[in-house]
Short mmCIF file of C-alpha atoms and ligand atoms in Angstrom, two decimals:
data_model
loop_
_atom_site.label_atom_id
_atom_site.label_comp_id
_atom_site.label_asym_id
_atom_site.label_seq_id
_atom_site.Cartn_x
_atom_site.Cartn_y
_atom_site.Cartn_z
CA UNK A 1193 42.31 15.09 -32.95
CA UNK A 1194 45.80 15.54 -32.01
CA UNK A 1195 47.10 17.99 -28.95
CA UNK A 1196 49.96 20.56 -28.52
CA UNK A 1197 50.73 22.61 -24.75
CA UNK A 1198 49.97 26.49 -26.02
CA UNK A 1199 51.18 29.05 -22.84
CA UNK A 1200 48.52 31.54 -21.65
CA UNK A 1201 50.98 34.20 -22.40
CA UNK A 1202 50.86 33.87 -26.01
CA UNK A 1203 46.62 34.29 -26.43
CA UNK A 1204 46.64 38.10 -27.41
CA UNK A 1205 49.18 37.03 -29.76
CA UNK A 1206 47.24 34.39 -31.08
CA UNK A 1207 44.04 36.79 -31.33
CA UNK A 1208 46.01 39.80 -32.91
CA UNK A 1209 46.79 37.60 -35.64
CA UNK A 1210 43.60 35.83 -36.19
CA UNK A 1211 42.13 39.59 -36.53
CA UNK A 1212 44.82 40.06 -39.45
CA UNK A 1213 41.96 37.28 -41.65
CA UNK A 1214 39.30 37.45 -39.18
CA UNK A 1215 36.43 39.02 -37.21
CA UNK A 1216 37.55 37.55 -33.50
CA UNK A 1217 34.29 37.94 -31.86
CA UNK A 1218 34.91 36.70 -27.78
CA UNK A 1219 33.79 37.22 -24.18
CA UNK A 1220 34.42 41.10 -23.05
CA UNK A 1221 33.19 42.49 -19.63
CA UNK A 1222 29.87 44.86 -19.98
CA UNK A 1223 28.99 46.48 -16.76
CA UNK A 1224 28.42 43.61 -14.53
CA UNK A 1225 28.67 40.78 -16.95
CA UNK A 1226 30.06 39.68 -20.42
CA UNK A 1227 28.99 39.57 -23.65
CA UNK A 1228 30.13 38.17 -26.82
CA UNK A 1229 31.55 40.78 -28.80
CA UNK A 1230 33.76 41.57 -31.74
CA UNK A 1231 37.25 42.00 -30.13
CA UNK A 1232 38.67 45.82 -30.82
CA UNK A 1233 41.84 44.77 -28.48
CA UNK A 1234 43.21 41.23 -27.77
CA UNK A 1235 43.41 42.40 -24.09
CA UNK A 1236 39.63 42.69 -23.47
CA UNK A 1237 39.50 39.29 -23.87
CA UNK A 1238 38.32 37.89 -21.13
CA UNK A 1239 38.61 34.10 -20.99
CA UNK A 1240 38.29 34.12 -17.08
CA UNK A 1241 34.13 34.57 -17.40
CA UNK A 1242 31.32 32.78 -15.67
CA UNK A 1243 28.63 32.72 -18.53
CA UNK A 1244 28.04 35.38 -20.99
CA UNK A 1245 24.60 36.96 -20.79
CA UNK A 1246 23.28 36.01 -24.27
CA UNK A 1247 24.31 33.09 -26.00
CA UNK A 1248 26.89 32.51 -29.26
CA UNK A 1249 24.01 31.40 -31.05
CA UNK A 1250 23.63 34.96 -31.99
CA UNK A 1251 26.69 35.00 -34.15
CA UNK A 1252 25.05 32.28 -36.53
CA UNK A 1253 21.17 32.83 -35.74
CA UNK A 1254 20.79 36.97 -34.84
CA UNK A 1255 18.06 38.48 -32.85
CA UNK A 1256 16.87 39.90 -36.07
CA UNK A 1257 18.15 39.49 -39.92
CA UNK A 1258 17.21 41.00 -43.32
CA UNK A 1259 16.37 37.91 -44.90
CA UNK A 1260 16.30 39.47 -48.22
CA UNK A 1261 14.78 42.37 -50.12
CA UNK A 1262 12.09 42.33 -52.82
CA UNK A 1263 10.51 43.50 -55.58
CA UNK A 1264 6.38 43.88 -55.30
CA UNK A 1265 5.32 44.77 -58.74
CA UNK A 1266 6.80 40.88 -60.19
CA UNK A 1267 7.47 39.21 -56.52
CA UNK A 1268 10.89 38.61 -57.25
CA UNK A 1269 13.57 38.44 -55.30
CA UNK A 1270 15.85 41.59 -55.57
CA UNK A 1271 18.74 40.34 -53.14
CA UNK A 1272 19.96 37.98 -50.73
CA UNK A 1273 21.56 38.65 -47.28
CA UNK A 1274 24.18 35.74 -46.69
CA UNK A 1275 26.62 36.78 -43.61
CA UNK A 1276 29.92 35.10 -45.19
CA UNK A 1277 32.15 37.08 -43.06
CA UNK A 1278 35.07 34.96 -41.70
CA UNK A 1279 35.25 34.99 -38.12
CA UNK A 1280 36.45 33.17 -35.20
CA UNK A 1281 34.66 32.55 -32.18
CA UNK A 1282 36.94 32.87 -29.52
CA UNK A 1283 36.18 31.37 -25.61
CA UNK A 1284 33.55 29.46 -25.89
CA UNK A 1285 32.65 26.94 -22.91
CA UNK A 1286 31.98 23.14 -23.63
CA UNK A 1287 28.08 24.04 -22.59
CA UNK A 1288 28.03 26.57 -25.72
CA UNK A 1289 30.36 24.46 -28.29
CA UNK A 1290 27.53 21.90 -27.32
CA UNK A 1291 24.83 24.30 -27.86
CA UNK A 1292 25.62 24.64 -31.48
CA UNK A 1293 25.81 21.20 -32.20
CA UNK A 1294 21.92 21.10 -31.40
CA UNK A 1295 21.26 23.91 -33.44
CA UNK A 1296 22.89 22.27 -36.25
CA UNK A 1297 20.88 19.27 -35.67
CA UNK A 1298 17.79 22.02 -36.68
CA UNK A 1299 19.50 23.97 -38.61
CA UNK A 1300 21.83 21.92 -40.75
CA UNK A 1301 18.97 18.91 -41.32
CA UNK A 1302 17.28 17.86 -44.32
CA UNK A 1303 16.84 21.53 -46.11
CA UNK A 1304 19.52 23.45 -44.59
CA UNK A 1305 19.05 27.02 -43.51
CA UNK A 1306 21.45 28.96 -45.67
CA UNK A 1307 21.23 32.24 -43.85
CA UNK A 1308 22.71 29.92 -40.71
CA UNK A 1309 24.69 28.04 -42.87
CA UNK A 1310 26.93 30.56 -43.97
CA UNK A 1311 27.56 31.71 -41.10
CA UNK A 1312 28.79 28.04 -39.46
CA UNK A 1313 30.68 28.13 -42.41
CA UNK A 1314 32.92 30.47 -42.68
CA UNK A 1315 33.24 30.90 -38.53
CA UNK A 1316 36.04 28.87 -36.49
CA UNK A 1317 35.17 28.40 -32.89
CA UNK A 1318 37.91 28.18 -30.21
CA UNK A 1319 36.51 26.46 -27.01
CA UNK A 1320 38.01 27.24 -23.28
CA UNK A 1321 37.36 25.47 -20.35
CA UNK A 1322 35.62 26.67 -17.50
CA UNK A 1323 35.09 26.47 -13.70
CA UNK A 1324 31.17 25.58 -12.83
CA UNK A 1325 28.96 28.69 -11.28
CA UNK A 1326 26.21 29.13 -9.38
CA UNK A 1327 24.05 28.18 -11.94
CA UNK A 1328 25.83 25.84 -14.38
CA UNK A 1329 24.10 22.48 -14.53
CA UNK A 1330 25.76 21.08 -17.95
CA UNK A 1331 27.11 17.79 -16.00
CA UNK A 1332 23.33 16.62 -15.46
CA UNK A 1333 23.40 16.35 -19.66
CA UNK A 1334 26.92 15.13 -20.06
CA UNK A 1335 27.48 18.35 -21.78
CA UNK A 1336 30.11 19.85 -19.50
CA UNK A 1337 32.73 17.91 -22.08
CA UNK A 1338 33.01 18.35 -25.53
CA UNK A 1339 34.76 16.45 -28.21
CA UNK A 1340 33.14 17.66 -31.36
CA UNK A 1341 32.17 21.23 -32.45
CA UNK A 1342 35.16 23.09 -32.51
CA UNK A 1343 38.06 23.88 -34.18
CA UNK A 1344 40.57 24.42 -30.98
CA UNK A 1345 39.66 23.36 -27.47
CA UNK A 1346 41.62 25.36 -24.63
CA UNK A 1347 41.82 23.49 -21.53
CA UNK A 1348 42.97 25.40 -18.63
CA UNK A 1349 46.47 23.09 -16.96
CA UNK A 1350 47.86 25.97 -14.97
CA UNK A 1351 50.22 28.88 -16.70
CA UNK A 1352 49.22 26.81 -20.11
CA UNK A 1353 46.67 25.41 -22.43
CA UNK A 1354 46.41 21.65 -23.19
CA UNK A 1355 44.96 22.22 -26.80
CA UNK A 1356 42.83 19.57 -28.43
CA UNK A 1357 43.04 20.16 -31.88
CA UNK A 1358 39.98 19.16 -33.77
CA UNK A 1359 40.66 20.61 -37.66
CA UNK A 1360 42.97 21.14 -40.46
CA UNK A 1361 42.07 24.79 -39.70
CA UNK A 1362 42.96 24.54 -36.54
CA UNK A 1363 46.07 23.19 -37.06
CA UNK A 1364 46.80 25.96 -39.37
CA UNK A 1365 45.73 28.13 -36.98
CA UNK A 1366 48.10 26.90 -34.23
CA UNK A 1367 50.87 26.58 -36.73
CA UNK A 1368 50.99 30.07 -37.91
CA UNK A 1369 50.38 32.35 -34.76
CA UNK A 1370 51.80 30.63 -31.56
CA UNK A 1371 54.59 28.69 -30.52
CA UNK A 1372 53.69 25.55 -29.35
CA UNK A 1373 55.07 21.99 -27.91
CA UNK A 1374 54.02 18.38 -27.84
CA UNK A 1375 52.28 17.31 -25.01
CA UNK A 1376 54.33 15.25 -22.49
CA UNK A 1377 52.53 12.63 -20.08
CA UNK A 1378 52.96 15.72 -16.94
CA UNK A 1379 50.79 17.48 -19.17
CA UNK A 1380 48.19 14.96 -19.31
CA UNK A 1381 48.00 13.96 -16.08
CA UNK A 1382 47.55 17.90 -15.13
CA UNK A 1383 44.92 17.75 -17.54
CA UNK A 1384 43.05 14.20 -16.10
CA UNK A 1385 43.66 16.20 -12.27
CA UNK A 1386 42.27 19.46 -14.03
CA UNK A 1387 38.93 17.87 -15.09
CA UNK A 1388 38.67 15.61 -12.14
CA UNK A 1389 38.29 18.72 -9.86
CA UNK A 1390 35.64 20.56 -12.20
CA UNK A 1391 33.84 17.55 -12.46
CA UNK A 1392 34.20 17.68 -8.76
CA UNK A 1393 32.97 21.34 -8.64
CA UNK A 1394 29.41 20.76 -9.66
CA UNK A 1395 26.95 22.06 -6.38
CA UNK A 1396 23.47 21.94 -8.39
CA UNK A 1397 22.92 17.69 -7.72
CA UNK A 1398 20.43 17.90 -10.74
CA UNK A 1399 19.19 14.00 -11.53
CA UNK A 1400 17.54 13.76 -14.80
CA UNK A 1401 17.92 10.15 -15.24
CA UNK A 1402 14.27 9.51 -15.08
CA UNK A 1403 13.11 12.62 -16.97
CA UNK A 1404 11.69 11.10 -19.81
CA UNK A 1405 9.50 8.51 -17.83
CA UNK A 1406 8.58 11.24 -15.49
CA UNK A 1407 7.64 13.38 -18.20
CA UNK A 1408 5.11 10.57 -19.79
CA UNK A 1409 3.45 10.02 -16.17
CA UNK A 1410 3.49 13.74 -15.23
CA UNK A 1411 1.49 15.39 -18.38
CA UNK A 1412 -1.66 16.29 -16.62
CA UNK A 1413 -0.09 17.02 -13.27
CA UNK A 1414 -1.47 19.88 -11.52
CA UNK A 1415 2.25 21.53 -11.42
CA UNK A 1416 1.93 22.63 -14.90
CA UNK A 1417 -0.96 24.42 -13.30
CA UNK A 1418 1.64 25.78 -10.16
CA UNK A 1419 4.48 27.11 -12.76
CA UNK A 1420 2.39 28.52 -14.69
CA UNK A 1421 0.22 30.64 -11.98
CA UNK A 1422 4.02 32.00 -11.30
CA UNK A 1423 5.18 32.28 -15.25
CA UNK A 1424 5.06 35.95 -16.31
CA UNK A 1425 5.18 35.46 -19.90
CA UNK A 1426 7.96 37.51 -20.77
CA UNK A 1427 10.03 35.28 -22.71
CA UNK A 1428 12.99 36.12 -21.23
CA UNK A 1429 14.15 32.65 -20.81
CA UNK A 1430 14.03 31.72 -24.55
CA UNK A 1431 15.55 35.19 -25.19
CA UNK A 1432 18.48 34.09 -23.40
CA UNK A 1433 18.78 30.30 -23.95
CA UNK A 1434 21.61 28.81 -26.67
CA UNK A 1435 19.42 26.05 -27.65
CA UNK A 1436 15.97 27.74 -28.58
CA UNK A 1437 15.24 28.62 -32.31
CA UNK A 1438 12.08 30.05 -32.59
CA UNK A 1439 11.83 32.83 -34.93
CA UNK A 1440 9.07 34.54 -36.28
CA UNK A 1441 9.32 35.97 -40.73
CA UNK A 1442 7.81 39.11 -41.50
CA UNK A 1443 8.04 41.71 -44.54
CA UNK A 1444 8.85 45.34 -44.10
CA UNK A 1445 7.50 47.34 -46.72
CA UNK A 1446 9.45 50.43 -48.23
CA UNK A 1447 7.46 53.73 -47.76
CA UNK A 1448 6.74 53.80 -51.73
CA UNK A 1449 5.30 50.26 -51.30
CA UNK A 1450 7.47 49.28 -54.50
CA UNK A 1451 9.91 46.52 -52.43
CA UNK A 1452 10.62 45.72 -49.06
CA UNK A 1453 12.84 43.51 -46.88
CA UNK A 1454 12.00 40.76 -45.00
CA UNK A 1455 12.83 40.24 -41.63
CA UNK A 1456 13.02 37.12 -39.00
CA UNK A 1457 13.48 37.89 -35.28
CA UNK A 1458 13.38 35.31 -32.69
CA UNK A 1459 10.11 34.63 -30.91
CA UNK A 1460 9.21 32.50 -28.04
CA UNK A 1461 6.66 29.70 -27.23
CA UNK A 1462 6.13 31.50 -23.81
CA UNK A 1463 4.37 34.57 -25.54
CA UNK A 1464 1.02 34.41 -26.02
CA UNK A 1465 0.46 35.03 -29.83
CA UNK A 1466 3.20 32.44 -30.62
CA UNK A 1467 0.33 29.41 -31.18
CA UNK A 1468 -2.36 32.16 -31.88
CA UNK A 1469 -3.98 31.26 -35.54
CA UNK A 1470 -6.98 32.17 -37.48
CA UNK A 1471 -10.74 33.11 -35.73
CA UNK A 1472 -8.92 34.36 -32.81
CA UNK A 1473 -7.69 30.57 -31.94
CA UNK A 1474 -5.17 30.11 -29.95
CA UNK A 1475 -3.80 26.59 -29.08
CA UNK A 1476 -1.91 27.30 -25.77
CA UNK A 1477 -3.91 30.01 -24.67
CA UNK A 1478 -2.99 29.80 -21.05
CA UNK A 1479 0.75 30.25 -19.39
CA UNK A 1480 0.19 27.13 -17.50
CA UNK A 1481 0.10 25.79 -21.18
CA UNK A 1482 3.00 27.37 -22.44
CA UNK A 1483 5.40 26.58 -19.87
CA UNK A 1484 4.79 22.79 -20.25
CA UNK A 1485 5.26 23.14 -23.96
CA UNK A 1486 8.78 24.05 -23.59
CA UNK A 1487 9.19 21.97 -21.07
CA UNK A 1488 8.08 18.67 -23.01
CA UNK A 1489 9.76 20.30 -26.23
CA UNK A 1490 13.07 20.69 -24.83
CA UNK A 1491 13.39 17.46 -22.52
CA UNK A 1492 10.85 15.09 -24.71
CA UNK A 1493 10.24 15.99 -28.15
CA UNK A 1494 14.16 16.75 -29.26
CA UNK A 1495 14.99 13.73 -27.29
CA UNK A 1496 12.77 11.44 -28.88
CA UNK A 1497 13.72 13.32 -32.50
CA UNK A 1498 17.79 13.79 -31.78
CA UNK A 1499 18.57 11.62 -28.85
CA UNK A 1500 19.30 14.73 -26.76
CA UNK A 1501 17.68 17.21 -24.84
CA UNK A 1502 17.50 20.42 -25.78
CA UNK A 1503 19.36 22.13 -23.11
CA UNK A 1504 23.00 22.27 -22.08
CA UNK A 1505 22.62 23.44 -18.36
CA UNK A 1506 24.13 26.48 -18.94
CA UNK A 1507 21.47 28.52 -16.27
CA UNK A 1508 20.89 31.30 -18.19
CA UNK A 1509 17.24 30.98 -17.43
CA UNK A 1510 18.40 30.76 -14.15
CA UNK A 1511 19.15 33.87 -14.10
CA UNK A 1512 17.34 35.56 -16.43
CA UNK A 1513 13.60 34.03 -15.10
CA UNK A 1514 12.17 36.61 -12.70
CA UNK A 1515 9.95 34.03 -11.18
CA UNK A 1516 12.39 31.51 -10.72
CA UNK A 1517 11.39 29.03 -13.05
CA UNK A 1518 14.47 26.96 -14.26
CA UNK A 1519 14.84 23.14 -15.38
CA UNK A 1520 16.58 21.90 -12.27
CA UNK A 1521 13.39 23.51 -10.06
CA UNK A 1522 11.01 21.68 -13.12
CA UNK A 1523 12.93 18.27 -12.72
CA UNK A 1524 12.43 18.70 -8.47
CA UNK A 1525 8.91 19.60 -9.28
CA UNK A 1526 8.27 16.48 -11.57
CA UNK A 1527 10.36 14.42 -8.75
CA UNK A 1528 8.11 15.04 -5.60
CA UNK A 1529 4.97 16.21 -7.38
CA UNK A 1530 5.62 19.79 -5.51
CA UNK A 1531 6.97 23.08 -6.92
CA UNK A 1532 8.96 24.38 -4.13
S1 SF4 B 2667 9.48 30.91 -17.39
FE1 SF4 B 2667 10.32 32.79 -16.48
S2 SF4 B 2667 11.56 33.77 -18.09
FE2 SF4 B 2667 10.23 32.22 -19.07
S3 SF4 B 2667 8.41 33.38 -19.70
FE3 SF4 B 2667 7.93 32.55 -17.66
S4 SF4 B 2667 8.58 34.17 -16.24
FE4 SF4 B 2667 9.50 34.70 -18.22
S1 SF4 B 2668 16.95 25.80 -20.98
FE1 SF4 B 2668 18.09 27.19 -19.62
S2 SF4 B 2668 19.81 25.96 -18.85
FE2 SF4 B 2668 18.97 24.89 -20.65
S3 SF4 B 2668 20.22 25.61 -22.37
FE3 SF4 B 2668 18.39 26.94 -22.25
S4 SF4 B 2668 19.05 28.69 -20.98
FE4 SF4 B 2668 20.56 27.07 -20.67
#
């Protein structure tokens, strides 16, 4: 990794030329928040935002994808859908580079996904750094930094950047569309003050040191019981989590039942028909049940798999979870033995 001072002035620069090769997808403002969204002017950029509503994970895993399509009469295969676009993530916080990193963990493993694979592929991500809100919980998972992940890291040092550059295609990146300088020791010093006072910024005092332990003593507590009495099922909060991969694979057939197209969407452990099998089974049939499941899946099972939770504290389900369930209310829950 090697580092160059970039000034703010020159980012819709930067961004007009990237859209001269690629799709710049970045944070815009919708109505009273901001979404990720293919750039149609460098100046809706927006690289002052809290926390987009929906996660970048969209951009490599969508809501829903045409797999492929297919031929009934022989089973075959007719086509493939691979997203090769080239495109460049632009804005990302440290929480979301971080996000993907666990995704690839799932998605990149033994027999890669190629539909997601493509996409990391051919995609670039420029990282910004960001100032904690309400919500934001990342420090509890050391994921508030990130040194990995990205291709440019933009760390906010006043009227400029301090750019870690991570990749040759970064460094052709930088090369070719802004003017840059070497970093000077001023500049890293405003960047050690810089971090010092985000780090500093945190209000949310989440401890998860003793999560796992807590976890293995706390499986038949009666809080599961408490959450879940208050859990409405929706699935909101895997809808809008970077870190959860469920999907579900169906097959659309055509209306002359020759072919068809099939289809994955996400799905959610939190709706009921997600564990539902054969004979009307159903092996978390309650909500009580389901809760837990994500709990113990995201803090226990991708721990003990990946050594790392499966969450980056960015609060979406914070926000999103009508009934104000949320991991740091979980962790004070599994802490005192009461859901407050
Ligand atoms: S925890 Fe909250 S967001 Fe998730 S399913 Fe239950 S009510 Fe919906
Ligand atoms: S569980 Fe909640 S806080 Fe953690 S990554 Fe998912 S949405 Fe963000």
């Amino acid at each position: 990794m090697f580092f160059r001072v970039i000034p703010k002035s020159v980012i819709p620069d930067l961004v007009r030329g990237l859209a001269e090769q690629y799709e710049v997808v970045g944070p815009v403002a919708k109505g009273e928040t901001f979404v990720y969204a293919p750039l149609a002017d460098a100046a809706d950029l927006r690289l002052d935002y809290d926390t987009t509503a929906l996660p970048a994970k969209r951009w490599f895993f969508p809501e829903s994808e045409a797999l492929m399509r297919f031929r009934v009469s022989d089973n075959a295969v007719v086509s493939e859908s691979l997203d090769t676009a080239p495109r460049v993530l632009f804005g990302l916080h440290p929480c979301d580079v971080n996000s993907l990193l666990l995704m690839d963990n799932v998605f990149l493993g033994e027999t890669p996904d190629p539909y997601y694979k493509a996409r990391r592929d051919n995609t670039l991500v420029v990282g910004v750094s960001c100032t904690p809100g309400e919500y934001c919980f990342c420090d509890a998972w050391g994921t508030d930094e990130t040194h990995w992940g990205f291709d440019i890291f933009l760390s906010d040092i006043g009227d400029d950047y301090y750019a870690s550059i991570r990749s040759v295609m970064g460094a052709d990146l930088v090369d070719r569309y802004v003017p840059c300088r070497a970093i000077t020791d001023e500049d890293t010093a405003a960047f050690q003050r810089r971090t010092a006072e985000f780090k500093a910024a945190f209000t949310n005092g989440v401890d998860t040191s003793q999560l796992p332990v807590l976890l293995d003593a706390k499986f038949d507590s009666e809080i599961w019981d408490k959450l879940g009495e208050k859990c409405l099922g929706c699935g909101a909060c895997s809808m809008v989590c970077p870190t959860c991969y469920c999907f579900d694979v169906h097959d659309e057939l055509d209306a002359d039942q020759l072919g068809g197209t099939r289809v994955r969407t996400w799905d959610s452990c939190q709706f009921k028909q997600f564990a539902a099998v054969a004979h009307g089974q159903n092996f978390r049939d309650t909500r009580a049940a389901r809760v837990k499941y994500r709990y113990y899946h995201k803090q226990w099972g991708y721990l003990s798999k990946f050594e790392r939770v499966l969450c980056v504290g960015c609060g979406r389900c914070t926000r999103a979870c009508k009934a104000e369930i949320n991991p740091p209310r979980v962790v004070r829950a599994l802490q005192t033995g009461v859901v407050d």
